[in-house]
Short mmCIF file of C-alpha atoms and ligand atoms in Angstrom, two decimals:
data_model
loop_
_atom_site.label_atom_id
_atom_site.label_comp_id
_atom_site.label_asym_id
_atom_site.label_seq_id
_atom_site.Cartn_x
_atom_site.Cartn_y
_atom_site.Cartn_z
CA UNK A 1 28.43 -31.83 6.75
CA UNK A 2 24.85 -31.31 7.78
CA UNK A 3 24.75 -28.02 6.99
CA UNK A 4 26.02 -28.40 3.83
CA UNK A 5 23.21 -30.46 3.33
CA UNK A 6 20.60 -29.06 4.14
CA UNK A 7 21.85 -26.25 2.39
CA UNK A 8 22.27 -28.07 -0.68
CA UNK A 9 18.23 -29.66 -0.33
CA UNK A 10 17.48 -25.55 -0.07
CA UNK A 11 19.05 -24.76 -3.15
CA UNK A 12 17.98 -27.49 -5.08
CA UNK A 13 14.72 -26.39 -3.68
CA UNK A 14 14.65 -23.03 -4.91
CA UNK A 15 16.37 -24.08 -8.25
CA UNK A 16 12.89 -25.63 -8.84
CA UNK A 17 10.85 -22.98 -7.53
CA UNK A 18 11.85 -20.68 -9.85
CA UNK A 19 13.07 -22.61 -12.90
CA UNK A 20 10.63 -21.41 -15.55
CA UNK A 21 11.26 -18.03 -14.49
CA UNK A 22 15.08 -18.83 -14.90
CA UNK A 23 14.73 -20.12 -17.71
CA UNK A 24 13.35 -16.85 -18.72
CA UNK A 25 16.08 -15.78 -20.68
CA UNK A 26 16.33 -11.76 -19.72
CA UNK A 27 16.32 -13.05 -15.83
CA UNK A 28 18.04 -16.28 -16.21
CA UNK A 29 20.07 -17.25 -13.10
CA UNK A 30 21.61 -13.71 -12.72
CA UNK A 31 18.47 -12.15 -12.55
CA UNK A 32 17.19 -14.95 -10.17
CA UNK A 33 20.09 -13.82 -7.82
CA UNK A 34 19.37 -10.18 -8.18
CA UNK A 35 15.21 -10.77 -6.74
CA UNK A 36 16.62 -12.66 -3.93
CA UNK A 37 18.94 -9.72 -3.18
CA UNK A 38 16.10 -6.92 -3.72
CA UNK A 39 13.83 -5.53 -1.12
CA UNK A 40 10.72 -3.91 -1.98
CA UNK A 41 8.15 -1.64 -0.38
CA UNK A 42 4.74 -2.21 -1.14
CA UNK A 43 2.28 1.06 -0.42
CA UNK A 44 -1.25 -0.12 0.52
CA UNK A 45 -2.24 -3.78 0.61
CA UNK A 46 -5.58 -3.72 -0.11
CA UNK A 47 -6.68 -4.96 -4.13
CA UNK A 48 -3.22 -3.19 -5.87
CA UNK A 49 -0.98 -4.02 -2.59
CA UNK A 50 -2.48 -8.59 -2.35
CA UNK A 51 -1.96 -8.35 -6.36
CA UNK A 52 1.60 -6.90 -6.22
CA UNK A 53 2.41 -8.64 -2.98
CA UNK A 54 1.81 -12.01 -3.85
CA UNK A 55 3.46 -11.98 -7.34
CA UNK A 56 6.64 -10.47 -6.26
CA UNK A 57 6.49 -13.42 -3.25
CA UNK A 58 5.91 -15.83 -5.85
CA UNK A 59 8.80 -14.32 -8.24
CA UNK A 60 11.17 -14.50 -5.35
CA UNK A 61 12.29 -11.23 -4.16
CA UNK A 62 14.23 -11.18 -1.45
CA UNK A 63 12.44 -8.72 0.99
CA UNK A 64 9.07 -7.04 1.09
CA UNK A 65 7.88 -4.67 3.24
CA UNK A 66 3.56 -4.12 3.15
CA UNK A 67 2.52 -1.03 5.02
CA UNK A 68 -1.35 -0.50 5.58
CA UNK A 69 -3.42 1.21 7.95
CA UNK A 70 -7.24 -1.01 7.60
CA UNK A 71 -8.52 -3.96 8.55
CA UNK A 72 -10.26 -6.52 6.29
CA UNK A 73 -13.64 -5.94 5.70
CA UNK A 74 -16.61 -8.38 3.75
CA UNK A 75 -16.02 -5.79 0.96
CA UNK A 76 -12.58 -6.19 -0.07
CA UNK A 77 -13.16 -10.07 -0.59
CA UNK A 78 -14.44 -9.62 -4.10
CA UNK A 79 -11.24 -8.34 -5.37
CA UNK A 80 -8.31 -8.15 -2.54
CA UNK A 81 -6.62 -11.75 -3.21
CA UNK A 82 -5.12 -12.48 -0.06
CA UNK A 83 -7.41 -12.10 1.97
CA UNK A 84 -10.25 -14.98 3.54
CA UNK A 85 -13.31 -15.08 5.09
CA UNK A 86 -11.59 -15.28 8.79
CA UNK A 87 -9.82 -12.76 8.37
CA UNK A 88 -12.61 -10.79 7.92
CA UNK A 89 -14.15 -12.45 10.99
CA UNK A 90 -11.47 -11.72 12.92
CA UNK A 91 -10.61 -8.37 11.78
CA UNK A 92 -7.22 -8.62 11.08
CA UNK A 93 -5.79 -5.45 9.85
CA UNK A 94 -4.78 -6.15 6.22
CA UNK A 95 -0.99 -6.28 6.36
CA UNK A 96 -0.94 -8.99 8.79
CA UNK A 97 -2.96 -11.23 6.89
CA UNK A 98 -1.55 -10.18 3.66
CA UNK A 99 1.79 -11.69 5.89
CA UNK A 100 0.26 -14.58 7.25
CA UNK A 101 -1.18 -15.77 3.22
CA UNK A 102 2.50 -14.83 2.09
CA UNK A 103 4.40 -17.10 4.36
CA UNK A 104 2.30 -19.72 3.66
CA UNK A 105 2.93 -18.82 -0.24
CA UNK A 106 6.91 -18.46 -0.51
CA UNK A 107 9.18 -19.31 2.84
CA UNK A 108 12.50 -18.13 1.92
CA UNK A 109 11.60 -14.50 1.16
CA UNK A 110 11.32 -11.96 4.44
CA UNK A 111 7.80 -10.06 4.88
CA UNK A 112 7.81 -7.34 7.30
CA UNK A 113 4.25 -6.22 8.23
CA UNK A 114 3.56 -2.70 9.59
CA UNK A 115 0.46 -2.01 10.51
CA UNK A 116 0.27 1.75 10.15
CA UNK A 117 -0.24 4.85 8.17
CA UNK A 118 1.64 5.86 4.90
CA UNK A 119 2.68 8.83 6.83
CA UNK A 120 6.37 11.29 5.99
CA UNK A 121 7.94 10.01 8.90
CA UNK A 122 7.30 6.58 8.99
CA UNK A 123 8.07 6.13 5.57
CA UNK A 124 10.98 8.50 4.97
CA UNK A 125 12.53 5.83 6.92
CA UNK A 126 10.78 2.99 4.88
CA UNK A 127 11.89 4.45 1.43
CA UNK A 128 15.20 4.78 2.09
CA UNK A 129 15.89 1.62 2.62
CA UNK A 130 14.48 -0.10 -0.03
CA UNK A 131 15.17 -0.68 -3.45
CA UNK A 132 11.76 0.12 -5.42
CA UNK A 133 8.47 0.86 -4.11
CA UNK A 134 5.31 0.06 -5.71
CA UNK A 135 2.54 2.17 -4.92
CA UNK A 136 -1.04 0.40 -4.40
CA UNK A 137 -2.36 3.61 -2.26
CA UNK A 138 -6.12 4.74 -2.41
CA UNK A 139 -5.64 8.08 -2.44
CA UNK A 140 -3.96 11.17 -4.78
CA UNK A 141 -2.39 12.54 -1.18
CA UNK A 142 -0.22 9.74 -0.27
CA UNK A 143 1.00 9.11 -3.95
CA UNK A 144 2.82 12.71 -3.95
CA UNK A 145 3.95 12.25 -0.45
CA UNK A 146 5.72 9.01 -2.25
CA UNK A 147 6.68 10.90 -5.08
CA UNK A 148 8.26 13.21 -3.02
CA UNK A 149 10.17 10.74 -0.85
CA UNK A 150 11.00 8.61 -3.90
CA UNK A 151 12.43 11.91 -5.51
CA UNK A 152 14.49 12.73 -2.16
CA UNK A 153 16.42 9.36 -1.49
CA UNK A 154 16.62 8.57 -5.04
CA UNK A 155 14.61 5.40 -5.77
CA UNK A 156 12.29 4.27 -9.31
CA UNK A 157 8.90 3.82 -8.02
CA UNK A 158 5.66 2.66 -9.70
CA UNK A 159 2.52 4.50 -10.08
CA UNK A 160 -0.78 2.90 -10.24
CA UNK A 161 -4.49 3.13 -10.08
CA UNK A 162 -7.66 2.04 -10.55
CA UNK A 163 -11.42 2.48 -10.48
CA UNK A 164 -14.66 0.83 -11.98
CA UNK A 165 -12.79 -0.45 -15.28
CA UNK A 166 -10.33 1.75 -15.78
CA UNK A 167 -6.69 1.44 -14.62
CA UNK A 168 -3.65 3.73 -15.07
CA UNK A 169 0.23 3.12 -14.70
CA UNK A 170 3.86 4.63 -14.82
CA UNK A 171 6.97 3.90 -13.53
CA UNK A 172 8.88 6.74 -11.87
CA UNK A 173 12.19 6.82 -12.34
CA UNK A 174 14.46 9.44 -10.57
CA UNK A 175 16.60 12.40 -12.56
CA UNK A 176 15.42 9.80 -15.82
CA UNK A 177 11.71 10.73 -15.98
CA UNK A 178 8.89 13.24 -15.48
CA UNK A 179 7.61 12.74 -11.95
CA UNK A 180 4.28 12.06 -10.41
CA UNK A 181 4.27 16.11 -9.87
CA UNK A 182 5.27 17.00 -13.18
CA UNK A 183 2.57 14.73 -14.60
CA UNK A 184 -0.33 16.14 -12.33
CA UNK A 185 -2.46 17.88 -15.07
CA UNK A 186 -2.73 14.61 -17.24
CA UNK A 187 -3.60 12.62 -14.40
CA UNK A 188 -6.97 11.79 -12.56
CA UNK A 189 -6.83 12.72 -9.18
CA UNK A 190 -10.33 13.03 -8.14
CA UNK A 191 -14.26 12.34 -8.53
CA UNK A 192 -15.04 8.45 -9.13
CA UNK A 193 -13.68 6.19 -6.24
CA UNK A 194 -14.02 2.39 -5.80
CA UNK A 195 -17.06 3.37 -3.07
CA UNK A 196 -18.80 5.29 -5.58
CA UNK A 197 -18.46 3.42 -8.81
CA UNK A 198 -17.08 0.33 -7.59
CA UNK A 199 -14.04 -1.73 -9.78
CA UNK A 200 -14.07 -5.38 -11.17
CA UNK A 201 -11.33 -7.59 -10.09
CA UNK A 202 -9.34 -8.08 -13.65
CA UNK A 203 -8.59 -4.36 -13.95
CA UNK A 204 -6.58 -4.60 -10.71
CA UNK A 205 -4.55 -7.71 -11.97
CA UNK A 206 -4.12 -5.94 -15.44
CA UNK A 207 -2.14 -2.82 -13.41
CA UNK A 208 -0.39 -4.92 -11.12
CA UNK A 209 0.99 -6.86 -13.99
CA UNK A 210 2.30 -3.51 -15.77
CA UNK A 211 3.69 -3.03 -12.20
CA UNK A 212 5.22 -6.07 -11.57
CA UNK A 213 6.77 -6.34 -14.87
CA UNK A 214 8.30 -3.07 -14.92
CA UNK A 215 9.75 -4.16 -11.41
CA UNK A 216 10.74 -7.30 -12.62
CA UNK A 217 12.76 -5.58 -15.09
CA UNK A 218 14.03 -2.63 -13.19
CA UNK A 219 14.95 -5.37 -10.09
CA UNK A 220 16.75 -7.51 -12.43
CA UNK A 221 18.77 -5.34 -14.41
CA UNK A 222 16.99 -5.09 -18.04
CA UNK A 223 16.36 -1.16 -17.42
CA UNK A 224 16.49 -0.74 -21.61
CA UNK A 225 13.29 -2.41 -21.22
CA UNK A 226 11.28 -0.59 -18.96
CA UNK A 227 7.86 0.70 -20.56
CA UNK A 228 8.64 4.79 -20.16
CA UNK A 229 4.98 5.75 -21.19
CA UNK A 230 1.88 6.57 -18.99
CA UNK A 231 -0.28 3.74 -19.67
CA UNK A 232 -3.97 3.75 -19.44
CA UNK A 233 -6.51 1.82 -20.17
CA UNK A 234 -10.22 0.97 -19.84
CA UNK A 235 -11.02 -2.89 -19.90
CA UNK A 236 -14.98 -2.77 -20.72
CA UNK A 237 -14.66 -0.19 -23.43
CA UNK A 238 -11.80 -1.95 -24.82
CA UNK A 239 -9.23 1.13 -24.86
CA UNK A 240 -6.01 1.26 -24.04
CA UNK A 241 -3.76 4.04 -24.61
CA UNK A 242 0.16 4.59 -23.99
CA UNK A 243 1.49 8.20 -23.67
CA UNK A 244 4.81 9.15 -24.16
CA UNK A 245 5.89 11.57 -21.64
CA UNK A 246 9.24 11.63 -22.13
CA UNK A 247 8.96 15.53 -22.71
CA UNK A 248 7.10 16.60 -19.87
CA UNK A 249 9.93 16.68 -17.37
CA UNK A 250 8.66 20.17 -15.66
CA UNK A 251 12.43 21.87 -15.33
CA UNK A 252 10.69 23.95 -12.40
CA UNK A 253 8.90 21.28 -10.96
CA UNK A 254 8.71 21.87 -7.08
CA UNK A 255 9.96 18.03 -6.40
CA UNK A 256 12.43 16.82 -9.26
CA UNK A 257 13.83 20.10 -10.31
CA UNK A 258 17.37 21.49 -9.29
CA UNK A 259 15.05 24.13 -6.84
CA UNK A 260 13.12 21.02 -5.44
CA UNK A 261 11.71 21.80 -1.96
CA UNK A 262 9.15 18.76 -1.60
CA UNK A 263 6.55 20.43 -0.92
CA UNK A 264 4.42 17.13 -0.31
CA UNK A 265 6.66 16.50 2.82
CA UNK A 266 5.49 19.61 4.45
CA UNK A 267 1.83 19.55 3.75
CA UNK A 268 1.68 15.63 5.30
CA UNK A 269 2.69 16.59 8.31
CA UNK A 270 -0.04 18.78 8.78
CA UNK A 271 -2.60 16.08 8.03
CA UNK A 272 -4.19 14.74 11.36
CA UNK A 273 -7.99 14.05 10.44
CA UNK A 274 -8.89 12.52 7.12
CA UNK A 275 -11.93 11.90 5.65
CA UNK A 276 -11.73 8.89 4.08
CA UNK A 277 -13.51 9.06 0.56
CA UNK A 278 -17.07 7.67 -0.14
CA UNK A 279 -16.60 5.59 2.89
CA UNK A 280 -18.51 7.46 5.05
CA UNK A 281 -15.33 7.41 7.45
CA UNK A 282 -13.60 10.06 9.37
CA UNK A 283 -9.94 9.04 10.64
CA UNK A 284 -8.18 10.72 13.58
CA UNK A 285 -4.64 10.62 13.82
CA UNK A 286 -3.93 11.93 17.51
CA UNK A 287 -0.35 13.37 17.71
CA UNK A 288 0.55 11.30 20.62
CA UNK A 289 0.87 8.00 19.11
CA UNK A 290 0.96 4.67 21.47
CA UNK A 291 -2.30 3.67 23.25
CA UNK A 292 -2.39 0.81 25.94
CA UNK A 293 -5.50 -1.05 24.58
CA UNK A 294 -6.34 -2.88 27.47
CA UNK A 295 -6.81 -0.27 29.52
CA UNK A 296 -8.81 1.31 27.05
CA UNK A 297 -10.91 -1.48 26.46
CA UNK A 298 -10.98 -1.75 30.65
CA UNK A 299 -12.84 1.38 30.70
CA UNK A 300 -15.08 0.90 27.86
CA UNK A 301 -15.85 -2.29 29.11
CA UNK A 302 -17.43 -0.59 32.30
CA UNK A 303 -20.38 0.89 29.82
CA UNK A 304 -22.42 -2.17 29.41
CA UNK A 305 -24.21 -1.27 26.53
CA UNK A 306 -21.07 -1.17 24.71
CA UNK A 307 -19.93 -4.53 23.06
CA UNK A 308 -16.47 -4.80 22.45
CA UNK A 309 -14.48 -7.03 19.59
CA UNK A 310 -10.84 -7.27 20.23
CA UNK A 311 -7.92 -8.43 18.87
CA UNK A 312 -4.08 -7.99 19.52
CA UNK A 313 -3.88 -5.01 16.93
CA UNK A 314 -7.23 -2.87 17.77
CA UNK A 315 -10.48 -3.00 19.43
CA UNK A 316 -13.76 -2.08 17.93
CA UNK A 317 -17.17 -1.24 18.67
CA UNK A 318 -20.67 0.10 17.85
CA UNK A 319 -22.41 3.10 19.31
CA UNK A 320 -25.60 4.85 18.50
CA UNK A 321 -24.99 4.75 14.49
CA UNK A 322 -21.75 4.73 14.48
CA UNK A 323 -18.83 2.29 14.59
CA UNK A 324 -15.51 3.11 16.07
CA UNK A 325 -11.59 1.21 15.56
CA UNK A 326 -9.28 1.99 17.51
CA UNK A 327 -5.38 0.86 16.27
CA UNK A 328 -2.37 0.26 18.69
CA UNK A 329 -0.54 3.49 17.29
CA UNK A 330 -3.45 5.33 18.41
CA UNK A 331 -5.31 5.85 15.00
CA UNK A 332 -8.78 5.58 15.28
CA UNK A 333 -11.85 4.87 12.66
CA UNK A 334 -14.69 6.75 13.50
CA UNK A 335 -17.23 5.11 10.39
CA UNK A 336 -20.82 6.58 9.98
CA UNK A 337 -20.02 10.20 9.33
CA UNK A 338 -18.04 12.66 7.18
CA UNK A 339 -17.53 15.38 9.97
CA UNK A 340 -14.55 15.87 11.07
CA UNK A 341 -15.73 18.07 14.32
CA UNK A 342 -18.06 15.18 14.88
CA UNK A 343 -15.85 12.70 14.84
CA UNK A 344 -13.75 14.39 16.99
CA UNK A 345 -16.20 14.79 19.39
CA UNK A 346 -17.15 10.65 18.78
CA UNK A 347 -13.29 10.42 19.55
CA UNK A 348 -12.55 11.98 22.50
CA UNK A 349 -16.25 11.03 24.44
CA UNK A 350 -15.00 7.25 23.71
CA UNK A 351 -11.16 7.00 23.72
CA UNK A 352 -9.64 9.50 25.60
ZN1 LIG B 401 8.72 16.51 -11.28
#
């Protein structure tokens, strides 16, 4: 009897969460169902990833998964939505506080945080169990390691991007449409970054909603209505452009092609040391991947000069003009340079 109850006070609960969405008529209760069914992967939660994230929370989907390998920084506040001033304070890497904001936002969905690198083996395993992915990456490299993994198990996924006040979008759909490797050459993939040219906060809402519409409709069965054109557009020059690229479906293309041999897979797992792009940021990926953090912090802690900030998910500190983060999987930041062989050298005088 009391279950029934309180089961009853749930559903009457949700009923009014999401009654003017309901009441949407192309989602209606059906489609309701369907979101609370759905899991999601969300690539990246830094501006893209807090936009996406909190929307689909809001909207109800069942499930979503937030991989991302920083920590909140005084920089991101301007346009990352989720995120607060403690959290910067206390260095929490982004998809834990992304969690944290969610939860407090929408308590019936699931959020699983991993705190990580968009790597192929982590999320081979990610992708495949998901029903959409959205990708809110920073970088060119990760979005055709996605392609390629979205191309492999089969699943839509939605490209998007954005710097200064431009933003670009298109939803990938597999064996339907061209992929992100077919589309290459009409793409930007380099040059102008957010640390170069910076972004304003409404072009990152104005892709996330193409994204989260187009997953709206793709998670809630009104496919005849997905958008099936790049779309670009620049917000201070007032453009905005939609491509049909319907055509360019690449019948050799090396990852959607009968000869497909995803060749993004293979070139990932080469990648150990990354320089991170206008950030003035080298990181090392060591192939042994655990670290016990106290113990590394123990012997740190015996160099006096050294002052150390710690929390359960890394430890951090400053030395000469440098500032290093180290993560539990054994990633480590090394900011203040661009050279890889120094950073190495940063890396294995400090942490090893
Ligand atoms: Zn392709």
């Amino acid at each position: 009897m009391q279950q029934q109850a309180v089961r009853k006070k749930g559903s009457v609960l949700a009923a009014n969460r999401y009654h003017r969405q309901v009441l949407f008529a192309p989602i209606g209760e059906a489609g309701q169902e369907k979101l609370s069914q759905s899991h999601v992967l969300i690539v990246g939660v830094g501006a893209l990833g807090s936009s996406s994230a909190e929307a689909l929370a809001r909207a109800g989907v069942g499930k979503l998964t937030l991989i991302d390998r920083d920590y909140v920084e005084e920089s991101n506040l301007q346009r990352q939505q989720l995120f607060s001033e403690l959290d910067m304070k206390n260095k929490l890497p982004k998809a834990v506080a992304a969690k944290q904001r969610l939860a407090a936002v929408n308590s019936l969905i699931e959020i699983e945080a991993i705190v990580g690198d968009a790597e192929a083996d982590n999320l081979s395993q990610l992708v495949s169990q998901v029903d959409l992915i959205i990708d809110a990456t920073d970088n060119f490299e990760t979005r055709l390691l996605l392609n390629d993994l979205a191309q492999k198990y089969r699943k839509p996924w939605i490209y998007g991007a954005c710097v200064a006040s431009y933003g670009i979008t298109f939803t990938v759909i597999p064996d339907q449409t061209p992929c992100l490797q077919c589309l290459q050459d009409y793409i930007p993939q380099q040059g102008a970054t957010c640390d170069s040219v910076g972004v304003i906060q409404p072009v990152v809402q104005k892709v996330t909603s193409h994204q989260v519409t187009e997953a709206l409709k793709l998670l809630t069965g009104n496919e005849a209505n997905l958008s099936g054109k790049l779309t670009a557009f620049d917000l201070w020059k007032n453009q905005h452009t939609e491509v049909d690229v319907a055509t360019l479906r690449n019948p050799d293309c090396p990852s959607c092609s009968e000869a497909r041999s995803y060749p993004n897979l293979a070139y990932d797992a080469r990648m150990k040391t990354t320089v991170l792009c206008g950030r003035d940021t080298v990181q090392l990926r060591p192939q042994s991947k655990q670290v016990e953090l106290a113990e590394v912090a123990r012997e740190l802690q015996k160099n006096k000069q050294i002052q150390l900030v710690r929390n359960p998910y890394l430890l951090s500190f400053e030395v000469d003009s440098f500032r290093i983060v180290l993560f539990q999987d054994g990633r480590a930041l090394i900011h203040g340079t661009m050279d890889q062989m120094e950073a190495k050298n940063i890396y294995y005088r400090y942490l090893s």
